[in-house]
Amino acid sequence: GRAVLSLGILVFRWVSLAWMAVLALTAGELRRPWLAWATVVGLAVWTGWLTVARPRPAWPVLAAALALAAAANLVAGLVMPAGSVGERPYFAAGYPVAAAVTWGAARGVPGGLAAGLALGVSLAAGQLANGVDLLDAEPAVLLNLAGGILNFMLAGGAVGLVARLLERSAGQLRQATEETIGARERAARLAERESLARQIHDSVLQALTLVHKRGRELATGGPVPPDQVAGLAEMAAGQERA
């Protein structure tokens, strides 16, 4: 389940990165096109490394993912025409969301919410860099900003919840599998013990039958040879050892 979740996040990174490149080409004039394309190339290198290396979600990787996503939000405010946030497609597109869901998948609901909040702060910083006065902004602008922050936090928290549910399900599956294997081993040992008991039981009965028959023959046949009596005793002793 975690592998599928990680693969889905990786696919989302590539799709959102492609959309950033489309916006850089078609969304109109940019204030700093060189910065926009440098950001796209940098994120492409980062995403390519994640695709090839598939690193474990350790703290350095998570911190780098969050820092790059926050930088993308800030760069969006710097490259878009001044005051155009909310009036045209946002340059950073959905790529920063990948950082929130990555944190949620690795650190659960608290991690996803914290990363979403940090990205929300970077989103506000990007709007300030775009020339938007948040203190004197229209309600629609503030609602748009609040919606963006909420989206980041919901995405991170929701994926964190899914990751924890996957972990719990995996734990229950492991426990059920171990219990099933244990039951099979106990059943196999019991079957082996029963088979061995049947073999010993049959062997003892055969030996007792032979001792009984040979004993009667010796009892009615006159003097008893010591070696034959010793043979019967050894046969009985062998069955006792078995």
JSON list of C-alpha atoms in Angstrom, two decimals:
[
{"chain": "A", "resi": 1, "resn": "GLY", "atom": "CA", "xyz": [0.00, 0.00, 0.00]},
{"chain": "A", "resi": 2, "resn": "ARG", "atom": "CA", "xyz": [2.79, 2.43, 0.83]},
{"chain": "A", "resi": 3, "resn": "ALA", "atom": "CA", "xyz": [4.53, 1.60, -2.44]},
{"chain": "A", "resi": 4, "resn": "VAL", "atom": "CA", "xyz": [1.39, 2.37, -4.42]},
{"chain": "A", "resi": 5, "resn": "LEU", "atom": "CA", "xyz": [0.89, 5.61, -2.47]},
{"chain": "A", "resi": 6, "resn": "SER", "atom": "CA", "xyz": [4.47, 6.70, -3.13]},
{"chain": "A", "resi": 7, "resn": "LEU", "atom": "CA", "xyz": [4.11, 5.90, -6.82]},
{"chain": "A", "resi": 8, "resn": "GLY", "atom": "CA", "xyz": [0.92, 7.97, -6.99]},
{"chain": "A", "resi": 9, "resn": "ILE", "atom": "CA", "xyz": [2.68, 10.94, -5.38]},
{"chain": "A", "resi": 10, "resn": "LEU", "atom": "CA", "xyz": [5.55, 10.60, -7.85]},
{"chain": "A", "resi": 11, "resn": "VAL", "atom": "CA", "xyz": [3.16, 10.56, -10.80]},
{"chain": "A", "resi": 12, "resn": "PHE", "atom": "CA", "xyz": [1.44, 13.66, -9.40]},
{"chain": "A", "resi": 13, "resn": "ARG", "atom": "CA", "xyz": [4.81, 15.43, -9.21]},
{"chain": "A", "resi": 14, "resn": "TRP", "atom": "CA", "xyz": [5.48, 14.83, -12.89]},
{"chain": "A", "resi": 15, "resn": "VAL", "atom": "CA", "xyz": [1.99, 15.85, -13.98]},
{"chain": "A", "resi": 16, "resn": "SER", "atom": "CA", "xyz": [2.04, 19.07, -11.95]},
{"chain": "A", "resi": 17, "resn": "LEU", "atom": "CA", "xyz": [5.59, 19.83, -13.16]},
{"chain": "A", "resi": 18, "resn": "ALA", "atom": "CA", "xyz": [4.45, 19.42, -16.76]},
{"chain": "A", "resi": 19, "resn": "TRP", "atom": "CA", "xyz": [1.58, 21.82, -16.05]},
{"chain": "A", "resi": 20, "resn": "MET", "atom": "CA", "xyz": [4.07, 24.36, -14.67]},
{"chain": "A", "resi": 21, "resn": "ALA", "atom": "CA", "xyz": [6.01, 24.16, -17.93]},
{"chain": "A", "resi": 22, "resn": "VAL", "atom": "CA", "xyz": [2.78, 24.62, -19.92]},
{"chain": "A", "resi": 23, "resn": "LEU", "atom": "CA", "xyz": [1.89, 27.69, -17.84]},
{"chain": "A", "resi": 24, "resn": "ALA", "atom": "CA", "xyz": [5.38, 29.12, -18.36]},
{"chain": "A", "resi": 25, "resn": "LEU", "atom": "CA", "xyz": [4.84, 28.84, -22.11]},
{"chain": "A", "resi": 26, "resn": "THR", "atom": "CA", "xyz": [1.20, 29.85, -22.45]},
{"chain": "A", "resi": 27, "resn": "ALA", "atom": "CA", "xyz": [0.10, 31.87, -19.42]},
{"chain": "A", "resi": 28, "resn": "GLY", "atom": "CA", "xyz": [1.30, 35.18, -20.82]},
{"chain": "A", "resi": 29, "resn": "GLU", "atom": "CA", "xyz": [4.26, 37.40, -20.16]},
{"chain": "A", "resi": 30, "resn": "LEU", "atom": "CA", "xyz": [6.27, 36.71, -17.03]},
{"chain": "A", "resi": 31, "resn": "ARG", "atom": "CA", "xyz": [8.28, 39.24, -15.07]},
{"chain": "A", "resi": 32, "resn": "ARG", "atom": "CA", "xyz": [11.32, 36.98, -14.69]},
{"chain": "A", "resi": 33, "resn": "PRO", "atom": "CA", "xyz": [11.11, 34.23, -17.30]},
{"chain": "A", "resi": 34, "resn": "TRP", "atom": "CA", "xyz": [14.66, 33.09, -16.56]},
{"chain": "A", "resi": 35, "resn": "LEU", "atom": "CA", "xyz": [13.71, 32.47, -12.92]},
{"chain": "A", "resi": 36, "resn": "ALA", "atom": "CA", "xyz": [10.56, 30.62, -13.98]},
{"chain": "A", "resi": 37, "resn": "TRP", "atom": "CA", "xyz": [12.46, 28.28, -16.28]},
{"chain": "A", "resi": 38, "resn": "ALA", "atom": "CA", "xyz": [15.27, 27.81, -13.76]},
{"chain": "A", "resi": 39, "resn": "THR", "atom": "CA", "xyz": [12.63, 26.74, -11.25]},
{"chain": "A", "resi": 40, "resn": "VAL", "atom": "CA", "xyz": [11.07, 24.29, -13.71]},
{"chain": "A", "resi": 41, "resn": "VAL", "atom": "CA", "xyz": [14.48, 22.79, -14.56]},
{"chain": "A", "resi": 42, "resn": "GLY", "atom": "CA", "xyz": [15.49, 22.57, -10.90]},
{"chain": "A", "resi": 43, "resn": "LEU", "atom": "CA", "xyz": [12.25, 20.84, -9.94]},
{"chain": "A", "resi": 44, "resn": "ALA", "atom": "CA", "xyz": [12.64, 18.51, -12.93]},
{"chain": "A", "resi": 45, "resn": "VAL", "atom": "CA", "xyz": [16.11, 17.49, -11.71]},
{"chain": "A", "resi": 46, "resn": "TRP", "atom": "CA", "xyz": [14.77, 16.96, -8.18]},
{"chain": "A", "resi": 47, "resn": "THR", "atom": "CA", "xyz": [11.81, 14.91, -9.41]},
{"chain": "A", "resi": 48, "resn": "GLY", "atom": "CA", "xyz": [14.05, 12.88, -11.69]},
{"chain": "A", "resi": 49, "resn": "TRP", "atom": "CA", "xyz": [16.33, 12.06, -8.78]},
{"chain": "A", "resi": 50, "resn": "LEU", "atom": "CA", "xyz": [13.32, 10.99, -6.70]},
{"chain": "A", "resi": 51, "resn": "THR", "atom": "CA", "xyz": [12.19, 8.78, -9.57]},
{"chain": "A", "resi": 52, "resn": "VAL", "atom": "CA", "xyz": [15.55, 7.08, -10.07]},
{"chain": "A", "resi": 53, "resn": "ALA", "atom": "CA", "xyz": [16.84, 6.88, -6.50]},
{"chain": "A", "resi": 54, "resn": "ARG", "atom": "CA", "xyz": [13.48, 6.27, -4.77]},
{"chain": "A", "resi": 55, "resn": "PRO", "atom": "CA", "xyz": [15.01, 7.37, -1.43]},
{"chain": "A", "resi": 56, "resn": "ARG", "atom": "CA", "xyz": [13.50, 6.52, 1.92]},
{"chain": "A", "resi": 57, "resn": "PRO", "atom": "CA", "xyz": [11.46, 9.40, 3.40]},
{"chain": "A", "resi": 58, "resn": "ALA", "atom": "CA", "xyz": [14.14, 10.43, 5.88]},
{"chain": "A", "resi": 59, "resn": "TRP", "atom": "CA", "xyz": [14.23, 13.89, 7.43]},
{"chain": "A", "resi": 60, "resn": "PRO", "atom": "CA", "xyz": [16.74, 15.38, 4.91]},
{"chain": "A", "resi": 61, "resn": "VAL", "atom": "CA", "xyz": [14.61, 14.26, 1.96]},
{"chain": "A", "resi": 62, "resn": "LEU", "atom": "CA", "xyz": [11.42, 15.56, 3.57]},
{"chain": "A", "resi": 63, "resn": "ALA", "atom": "CA", "xyz": [13.05, 18.88, 4.46]},
{"chain": "A", "resi": 64, "resn": "ALA", "atom": "CA", "xyz": [14.36, 19.30, 0.91]},
{"chain": "A", "resi": 65, "resn": "ALA", "atom": "CA", "xyz": [10.95, 18.49, -0.58]},
{"chain": "A", "resi": 66, "resn": "LEU", "atom": "CA", "xyz": [9.23, 21.04, 1.66]},
{"chain": "A", "resi": 67, "resn": "ALA", "atom": "CA", "xyz": [11.87, 23.72, 1.03]},
{"chain": "A", "resi": 68, "resn": "LEU", "atom": "CA", "xyz": [11.64, 23.33, -2.75]},
{"chain": "A", "resi": 69, "resn": "ALA", "atom": "CA", "xyz": [7.84, 23.41, -2.69]},
{"chain": "A", "resi": 70, "resn": "ALA", "atom": "CA", "xyz": [7.85, 26.55, -0.54]},
{"chain": "A", "resi": 71, "resn": "ALA", "atom": "CA", "xyz": [10.40, 28.11, -2.90]},
{"chain": "A", "resi": 72, "resn": "ALA", "atom": "CA", "xyz": [8.09, 27.31, -5.84]},
{"chain": "A", "resi": 73, "resn": "ASN", "atom": "CA", "xyz": [5.27, 29.22, -4.13]},
{"chain": "A", "resi": 74, "resn": "LEU", "atom": "CA", "xyz": [7.56, 32.19, -3.56]},
{"chain": "A", "resi": 75, "resn": "VAL", "atom": "CA", "xyz": [8.95, 32.11, -7.11]},
{"chain": "A", "resi": 76, "resn": "ALA", "atom": "CA", "xyz": [5.40, 32.09, -8.48]},
{"chain": "A", "resi": 77, "resn": "GLY", "atom": "CA", "xyz": [4.82, 35.45, -6.85]},
{"chain": "A", "resi": 78, "resn": "LEU", "atom": "CA", "xyz": [8.07, 36.81, -8.24]},
{"chain": "A", "resi": 79, "resn": "VAL", "atom": "CA", "xyz": [7.58, 35.72, -11.85]},
{"chain": "A", "resi": 80, "resn": "MET", "atom": "CA", "xyz": [3.88, 36.44, -12.34]},
{"chain": "A", "resi": 81, "resn": "PRO", "atom": "CA", "xyz": [2.87, 40.00, -13.30]},
{"chain": "A", "resi": 82, "resn": "ALA", "atom": "CA", "xyz": [2.49, 42.22, -10.26]},
{"chain": "A", "resi": 83, "resn": "GLY", "atom": "CA", "xyz": [-0.91, 41.97, -8.60]},
{"chain": "A", "resi": 84, "resn": "SER", "atom": "CA", "xyz": [-2.08, 39.17, -10.90]},
{"chain": "A", "resi": 85, "resn": "VAL", "atom": "CA", "xyz": [-2.46, 36.48, -8.23]},
{"chain": "A", "resi": 86, "resn": "GLY", "atom": "CA", "xyz": [-6.05, 35.24, -8.34]},
{"chain": "A", "resi": 87, "resn": "GLU", "atom": "CA", "xyz": [-6.60, 36.69, -11.83]},
{"chain": "A", "resi": 88, "resn": "ARG", "atom": "CA", "xyz": [-4.65, 34.08, -13.84]},
{"chain": "A", "resi": 89, "resn": "PRO", "atom": "CA", "xyz": [-3.42, 30.49, -13.34]},
{"chain": "A", "resi": 90, "resn": "TYR", "atom": "CA", "xyz": [-0.92, 30.28, -10.50]},
{"chain": "A", "resi": 91, "resn": "PHE", "atom": "CA", "xyz": [2.54, 29.52, -11.86]},
{"chain": "A", "resi": 92, "resn": "ALA", "atom": "CA", "xyz": [3.46, 27.02, -9.12]},
{"chain": "A", "resi": 93, "resn": "ALA", "atom": "CA", "xyz": [0.30, 25.09, -10.02]},
{"chain": "A", "resi": 94, "resn": "GLY", "atom": "CA", "xyz": [-0.18, 21.99, -7.88]},
{"chain": "A", "resi": 95, "resn": "TYR", "atom": "CA", "xyz": [3.45, 20.98, -7.45]},
{"chain": "A", "resi": 96, "resn": "PRO", "atom": "CA", "xyz": [3.77, 22.20, -3.84]},
{"chain": "A", "resi": 97, "resn": "VAL", "atom": "CA", "xyz": [0.89, 19.92, -2.87]},
{"chain": "A", "resi": 98, "resn": "ALA", "atom": "CA", "xyz": [3.22, 16.97, -3.48]},
{"chain": "A", "resi": 99, "resn": "ALA", "atom": "CA", "xyz": [5.37, 18.06, -0.54]},
{"chain": "A", "resi": 100, "resn": "ALA", "atom": "CA", "xyz": [2.35, 18.15, 1.80]},
{"chain": "A", "resi": 101, "resn": "VAL", "atom": "CA", "xyz": [1.20, 14.67, 0.78]},
{"chain": "A", "resi": 102, "resn": "THR", "atom": "CA", "xyz": [4.77, 13.35, 0.99]},
{"chain": "A", "resi": 103, "resn": "TRP", "atom": "CA", "xyz": [4.96, 14.53, 4.59]},
{"chain": "A", "resi": 104, "resn": "GLY", "atom": "CA", "xyz": [1.55, 13.04, 5.29]},
{"chain": "A", "resi": 105, "resn": "ALA", "atom": "CA", "xyz": [2.58, 9.68, 3.85]},
{"chain": "A", "resi": 106, "resn": "ALA", "atom": "CA", "xyz": [5.82, 9.64, 5.86]},
{"chain": "A", "resi": 107, "resn": "ARG", "atom": "CA", "xyz": [4.80, 11.30, 9.15]},
{"chain": "A", "resi": 108, "resn": "GLY", "atom": "CA", "xyz": [1.07, 10.79, 9.38]},
{"chain": "A", "resi": 109, "resn": "VAL", "atom": "CA", "xyz": [-1.66, 13.35, 9.96]},
{"chain": "A", "resi": 110, "resn": "PRO", "atom": "CA", "xyz": [0.42, 15.72, 12.18]},
{"chain": "A", "resi": 111, "resn": "GLY", "atom": "CA", "xyz": [3.25, 15.81, 9.65]},
{"chain": "A", "resi": 112, "resn": "GLY", "atom": "CA", "xyz": [0.88, 16.41, 6.74]},
{"chain": "A", "resi": 113, "resn": "LEU", "atom": "CA", "xyz": [-0.91, 19.24, 8.55]},
{"chain": "A", "resi": 114, "resn": "ALA", "atom": "CA", "xyz": [2.37, 20.87, 9.61]},
{"chain": "A", "resi": 115, "resn": "ALA", "atom": "CA", "xyz": [3.77, 20.72, 6.08]},
{"chain": "A", "resi": 116, "resn": "GLY", "atom": "CA", "xyz": [0.50, 22.08, 4.69]},
{"chain": "A", "resi": 117, "resn": "LEU", "atom": "CA", "xyz": [0.63, 25.00, 7.11]},
{"chain": "A", "resi": 118, "resn": "ALA", "atom": "CA", "xyz": [4.24, 25.75, 6.16]},
{"chain": "A", "resi": 119, "resn": "LEU", "atom": "CA", "xyz": [3.28, 25.74, 2.49]},
{"chain": "A", "resi": 120, "resn": "GLY", "atom": "CA", "xyz": [0.39, 28.05, 3.32]},
{"chain": "A", "resi": 121, "resn": "VAL", "atom": "CA", "xyz": [2.84, 30.52, 4.85]},
{"chain": "A", "resi": 122, "resn": "SER", "atom": "CA", "xyz": [4.99, 30.34, 1.71]},
{"chain": "A", "resi": 123, "resn": "LEU", "atom": "CA", "xyz": [1.85, 30.90, -0.39]},
{"chain": "A", "resi": 124, "resn": "ALA", "atom": "CA", "xyz": [1.15, 34.09, 1.56]},
{"chain": "A", "resi": 125, "resn": "ALA", "atom": "CA", "xyz": [4.78, 35.14, 1.11]},
{"chain": "A", "resi": 126, "resn": "GLY", "atom": "CA", "xyz": [4.44, 34.55, -2.63]},
{"chain": "A", "resi": 127, "resn": "GLN", "atom": "CA", "xyz": [1.41, 36.81, -2.79]},
{"chain": "A", "resi": 128, "resn": "LEU", "atom": "CA", "xyz": [3.30, 39.51, -0.88]},
{"chain": "A", "resi": 129, "resn": "ALA", "atom": "CA", "xyz": [6.16, 39.14, -3.37]},
{"chain": "A", "resi": 130, "resn": "ASN", "atom": "CA", "xyz": [3.61, 39.56, -6.16]},
{"chain": "A", "resi": 131, "resn": "GLY", "atom": "CA", "xyz": [2.65, 42.97, -4.76]},
{"chain": "A", "resi": 132, "resn": "VAL", "atom": "CA", "xyz": [-0.61, 41.93, -3.08]},
{"chain": "A", "resi": 133, "resn": "ASP", "atom": "CA", "xyz": [-1.28, 43.92, 0.11]},
{"chain": "A", "resi": 134, "resn": "LEU", "atom": "CA", "xyz": [-2.85, 41.29, 2.33]},
{"chain": "A", "resi": 135, "resn": "LEU", "atom": "CA", "xyz": [-3.71, 43.85, 5.00]},
{"chain": "A", "resi": 136, "resn": "ASP", "atom": "CA", "xyz": [-5.76, 45.91, 2.56]},
{"chain": "A", "resi": 137, "resn": "ALA", "atom": "CA", "xyz": [-6.80, 43.16, 0.15]},
{"chain": "A", "resi": 138, "resn": "GLU", "atom": "CA", "xyz": [-10.33, 42.49, -1.00]},
{"chain": "A", "resi": 139, "resn": "PRO", "atom": "CA", "xyz": [-12.23, 39.67, 0.71]},
{"chain": "A", "resi": 140, "resn": "ALA", "atom": "CA", "xyz": [-12.04, 37.55, -2.46]},
{"chain": "A", "resi": 141, "resn": "VAL", "atom": "CA", "xyz": [-8.24, 37.67, -2.37]},
{"chain": "A", "resi": 142, "resn": "LEU", "atom": "CA", "xyz": [-8.14, 36.67, 1.29]},
{"chain": "A", "resi": 143, "resn": "LEU", "atom": "CA", "xyz": [-10.64, 33.89, 0.71]},
{"chain": "A", "resi": 144, "resn": "ASN", "atom": "CA", "xyz": [-8.52, 32.64, -2.18]},
{"chain": "A", "resi": 145, "resn": "LEU", "atom": "CA", "xyz": [-5.46, 32.61, 0.07]},
{"chain": "A", "resi": 146, "resn": "ALA", "atom": "CA", "xyz": [-7.33, 30.86, 2.88]},
{"chain": "A", "resi": 147, "resn": "GLY", "atom": "CA", "xyz": [-8.61, 28.29, 0.40]},
{"chain": "A", "resi": 148, "resn": "GLY", "atom": "CA", "xyz": [-5.08, 27.60, -0.81]},
{"chain": "A", "resi": 149, "resn": "ILE", "atom": "CA", "xyz": [-3.78, 27.14, 2.75]},
{"chain": "A", "resi": 150, "resn": "LEU", "atom": "CA", "xyz": [-6.72, 24.88, 3.58]},
{"chain": "A", "resi": 151, "resn": "ASN", "atom": "CA", "xyz": [-6.11, 22.80, 0.47]},
{"chain": "A", "resi": 152, "resn": "PHE", "atom": "CA", "xyz": [-2.48, 22.24, 1.45]},
{"chain": "A", "resi": 153, "resn": "MET", "atom": "CA", "xyz": [-3.44, 21.18, 4.99]},
{"chain": "A", "resi": 154, "resn": "LEU", "atom": "CA", "xyz": [-6.31, 18.96, 3.87]},
{"chain": "A", "resi": 155, "resn": "ALA", "atom": "CA", "xyz": [-4.16, 17.21, 1.29]},
{"chain": "A", "resi": 156, "resn": "GLY", "atom": "CA", "xyz": [-1.37, 16.52, 3.78]},
{"chain": "A", "resi": 157, "resn": "GLY", "atom": "CA", "xyz": [-3.75, 15.46, 6.55]},
{"chain": "A", "resi": 158, "resn": "ALA", "atom": "CA", "xyz": [-5.86, 13.24, 4.31]},
{"chain": "A", "resi": 159, "resn": "VAL", "atom": "CA", "xyz": [-2.87, 11.37, 2.89]},
{"chain": "A", "resi": 160, "resn": "GLY", "atom": "CA", "xyz": [-1.46, 11.07, 6.42]},
{"chain": "A", "resi": 161, "resn": "LEU", "atom": "CA", "xyz": [-4.70, 9.43, 7.51]},
{"chain": "A", "resi": 162, "resn": "VAL", "atom": "CA", "xyz": [-4.60, 7.05, 4.54]},
{"chain": "A", "resi": 163, "resn": "ALA", "atom": "CA", "xyz": [-0.98, 6.15, 5.32]},
{"chain": "A", "resi": 164, "resn": "ARG", "atom": "CA", "xyz": [-1.81, 5.35, 8.94]},
{"chain": "A", "resi": 165, "resn": "LEU", "atom": "CA", "xyz": [-4.78, 3.23, 7.87]},
{"chain": "A", "resi": 166, "resn": "LEU", "atom": "CA", "xyz": [-2.50, 1.36, 5.48]},
{"chain": "A", "resi": 167, "resn": "GLU", "atom": "CA", "xyz": [-0.01, 0.76, 8.29]},
{"chain": "A", "resi": 168, "resn": "ARG", "atom": "CA", "xyz": [-2.74, -0.52, 10.59]},
{"chain": "A", "resi": 169, "resn": "SER", "atom": "CA", "xyz": [-4.12, -2.80, 7.89]},
{"chain": "A", "resi": 170, "resn": "ALA", "atom": "CA", "xyz": [-0.62, -4.11, 7.15]},
{"chain": "A", "resi": 171, "resn": "GLY", "atom": "CA", "xyz": [-0.09, -4.83, 10.85]},
{"chain": "A", "resi": 172, "resn": "GLN", "atom": "CA", "xyz": [-3.38, -6.69, 11.09]},
{"chain": "A", "resi": 173, "resn": "LEU", "atom": "CA", "xyz": [-2.51, -8.65, 7.95]},
{"chain": "A", "resi": 174, "resn": "ARG", "atom": "CA", "xyz": [0.90, -9.59, 9.35]},
{"chain": "A", "resi": 175, "resn": "GLN", "atom": "CA", "xyz": [-0.68, -10.72, 12.61]},
{"chain": "A", "resi": 176, "resn": "ALA", "atom": "CA", "xyz": [-3.31, -12.77, 10.80]},
{"chain": "A", "resi": 177, "resn": "THR", "atom": "CA", "xyz": [-0.65, -14.33, 8.58]},
{"chain": "A", "resi": 178, "resn": "GLU", "atom": "CA", "xyz": [1.52, -15.22, 11.57]},
{"chain": "A", "resi": 179, "resn": "GLU", "atom": "CA", "xyz": [-1.47, -16.75, 13.35]},
{"chain": "A", "resi": 180, "resn": "THR", "atom": "CA", "xyz": [-2.35, -18.77, 10.25]},
{"chain": "A", "resi": 181, "resn": "ILE", "atom": "CA", "xyz": [1.24, -20.01, 9.86]},
{"chain": "A", "resi": 182, "resn": "GLY", "atom": "CA", "xyz": [1.33, -20.91, 13.57]},
{"chain": "A", "resi": 183, "resn": "ALA", "atom": "CA", "xyz": [-1.94, -22.82, 13.29]},
{"chain": "A", "resi": 184, "resn": "ARG", "atom": "CA", "xyz": [-0.64, -24.72, 10.26]},
{"chain": "A", "resi": 185, "resn": "GLU", "atom": "CA", "xyz": [2.58, -25.59, 12.08]},
{"chain": "A", "resi": 186, "resn": "ARG", "atom": "CA", "xyz": [0.65, -26.82, 15.12]},
{"chain": "A", "resi": 187, "resn": "ALA", "atom": "CA", "xyz": [-1.63, -28.88, 12.88]},
{"chain": "A", "resi": 188, "resn": "ALA", "atom": "CA", "xyz": [1.39, -30.35, 11.08]},
{"chain": "A", "resi": 189, "resn": "ARG", "atom": "CA", "xyz": [3.08, -31.25, 14.38]},
{"chain": "A", "resi": 190, "resn": "LEU", "atom": "CA", "xyz": [-0.12, -32.81, 15.67]},
{"chain": "A", "resi": 191, "resn": "ALA", "atom": "CA", "xyz": [-0.57, -34.84, 12.47]},
{"chain": "A", "resi": 192, "resn": "GLU", "atom": "CA", "xyz": [3.04, -36.00, 12.66]},
{"chain": "A", "resi": 193, "resn": "ARG", "atom": "CA", "xyz": [2.61, -36.96, 16.31]},
{"chain": "A", "resi": 194, "resn": "GLU", "atom": "CA", "xyz": [-0.57, -38.88, 15.55]},
{"chain": "A", "resi": 195, "resn": "SER", "atom": "CA", "xyz": [1.12, -40.69, 12.65]},
{"chain": "A", "resi": 196, "resn": "LEU", "atom": "CA", "xyz": [4.06, -41.60, 14.85]},
{"chain": "A", "resi": 197, "resn": "ALA", "atom": "CA", "xyz": [1.68, -42.79, 17.58]},
{"chain": "A", "resi": 198, "resn": "ARG", "atom": "CA", "xyz": [-0.15, -45.02, 15.11]},
{"chain": "A", "resi": 199, "resn": "GLN", "atom": "CA", "xyz": [3.12, -46.48, 13.87]},
{"chain": "A", "resi": 200, "resn": "ILE", "atom": "CA", "xyz": [4.32, -47.22, 17.41]},
{"chain": "A", "resi": 201, "resn": "HIS", "atom": "CA", "xyz": [0.94, -48.61, 18.38]},
{"chain": "A", "resi": 202, "resn": "ASP", "atom": "CA", "xyz": [0.90, -50.98, 15.39]},
{"chain": "A", "resi": 203, "resn": "SER", "atom": "CA", "xyz": [4.51, -52.01, 15.99]},
{"chain": "A", "resi": 204, "resn": "VAL", "atom": "CA", "xyz": [3.87, -52.74, 19.66]},
{"chain": "A", "resi": 205, "resn": "LEU", "atom": "CA", "xyz": [0.77, -54.78, 18.85]},
{"chain": "A", "resi": 206, "resn": "GLN", "atom": "CA", "xyz": [2.70, -56.83, 16.32]},
{"chain": "A", "resi": 207, "resn": "ALA", "atom": "CA", "xyz": [5.52, -57.44, 18.80]},
{"chain": "A", "resi": 208, "resn": "LEU", "atom": "CA", "xyz": [3.09, -58.42, 21.55]},
{"chain": "A", "resi": 209, "resn": "THR", "atom": "CA", "xyz": [1.32, -60.80, 19.19]},
{"chain": "A", "resi": 210, "resn": "LEU", "atom": "CA", "xyz": [4.63, -62.38, 18.23]},
{"chain": "A", "resi": 211, "resn": "VAL", "atom": "CA", "xyz": [5.76, -62.65, 21.88]},
{"chain": "A", "resi": 212, "resn": "HIS", "atom": "CA", "xyz": [2.41, -64.21, 22.84]},
{"chain": "A", "resi": 213, "resn": "LYS", "atom": "CA", "xyz": [2.51, -66.74, 19.98]},
{"chain": "A", "resi": 214, "resn": "ARG", "atom": "CA", "xyz": [6.18, -67.67, 20.44]},
{"chain": "A", "resi": 215, "resn": "GLY", "atom": "CA", "xyz": [5.75, -67.86, 24.22]},
{"chain": "A", "resi": 216, "resn": "ARG", "atom": "CA", "xyz": [2.93, -70.36, 23.86]},
{"chain": "A", "resi": 217, "resn": "GLU", "atom": "CA", "xyz": [5.03, -72.43, 21.45]},
{"chain": "A", "resi": 218, "resn": "LEU", "atom": "CA", "xyz": [7.96, -72.43, 23.88]},
{"chain": "A", "resi": 219, "resn": "ALA", "atom": "CA", "xyz": [5.69, -73.27, 26.83]},
{"chain": "A", "resi": 220, "resn": "THR", "atom": "CA", "xyz": [4.31, -76.36, 25.09]},
{"chain": "A", "resi": 221, "resn": "GLY", "atom": "CA", "xyz": [7.47, -77.51, 23.41]},
{"chain": "A", "resi": 222, "resn": "GLY", "atom": "CA", "xyz": [9.45, -78.87, 26.30]},
{"chain": "A", "resi": 223, "resn": "PRO", "atom": "CA", "xyz": [12.72, -77.33, 27.52]},
{"chain": "A", "resi": 224, "resn": "VAL", "atom": "CA", "xyz": [12.99, -73.64, 26.59]},
{"chain": "A", "resi": 225, "resn": "PRO", "atom": "CA", "xyz": [16.22, -72.57, 24.83]},
{"chain": "A", "resi": 226, "resn": "PRO", "atom": "CA", "xyz": [17.70, -69.56, 26.67]},
{"chain": "A", "resi": 227, "resn": "ASP", "atom": "CA", "xyz": [18.64, -67.74, 23.47]},
{"chain": "A", "resi": 228, "resn": "GLN", "atom": "CA", "xyz": [15.02, -67.73, 22.25]},
{"chain": "A", "resi": 229, "resn": "VAL", "atom": "CA", "xyz": [13.79, -66.38, 25.60]},
{"chain": "A", "resi": 230, "resn": "ALA", "atom": "CA", "xyz": [16.50, -63.71, 25.40]},
{"chain": "A", "resi": 231, "resn": "GLY", "atom": "CA", "xyz": [15.32, -62.84, 21.86]},
{"chain": "A", "resi": 232, "resn": "LEU", "atom": "CA", "xyz": [11.76, -62.33, 23.08]},
{"chain": "A", "resi": 233, "resn": "ALA", "atom": "CA", "xyz": [13.01, -60.16, 25.96]},
{"chain": "A", "resi": 234, "resn": "GLU", "atom": "CA", "xyz": [15.11, -58.06, 23.58]},
{"chain": "A", "resi": 235, "resn": "MET", "atom": "CA", "xyz": [12.10, -57.63, 21.29]},
{"chain": "A", "resi": 236, "resn": "ALA", "atom": "CA", "xyz": [10.00, -56.40, 24.24]},
{"chain": "A", "resi": 237, "resn": "ALA", "atom": "CA", "xyz": [12.81, -54.07, 25.35]},
{"chain": "A", "resi": 238, "resn": "GLY", "atom": "CA", "xyz": [13.06, -52.63, 21.84]},
{"chain": "A", "resi": 239, "resn": "GLN", "atom": "CA", "xyz": [9.34, -51.82, 21.80]},
{"chain": "A", "resi": 240, "resn": "GLU", "atom": "CA", "xyz": [9.66, -50.22, 25.24]},
{"chain": "A", "resi": 241, "resn": "ARG", "atom": "CA", "xyz": [12.46, -47.97, 23.96]},
{"chain": "A", "resi": 242, "resn": "ALA", "atom": "CA", "xyz": [10.38, -47.04, 20.90]}
]
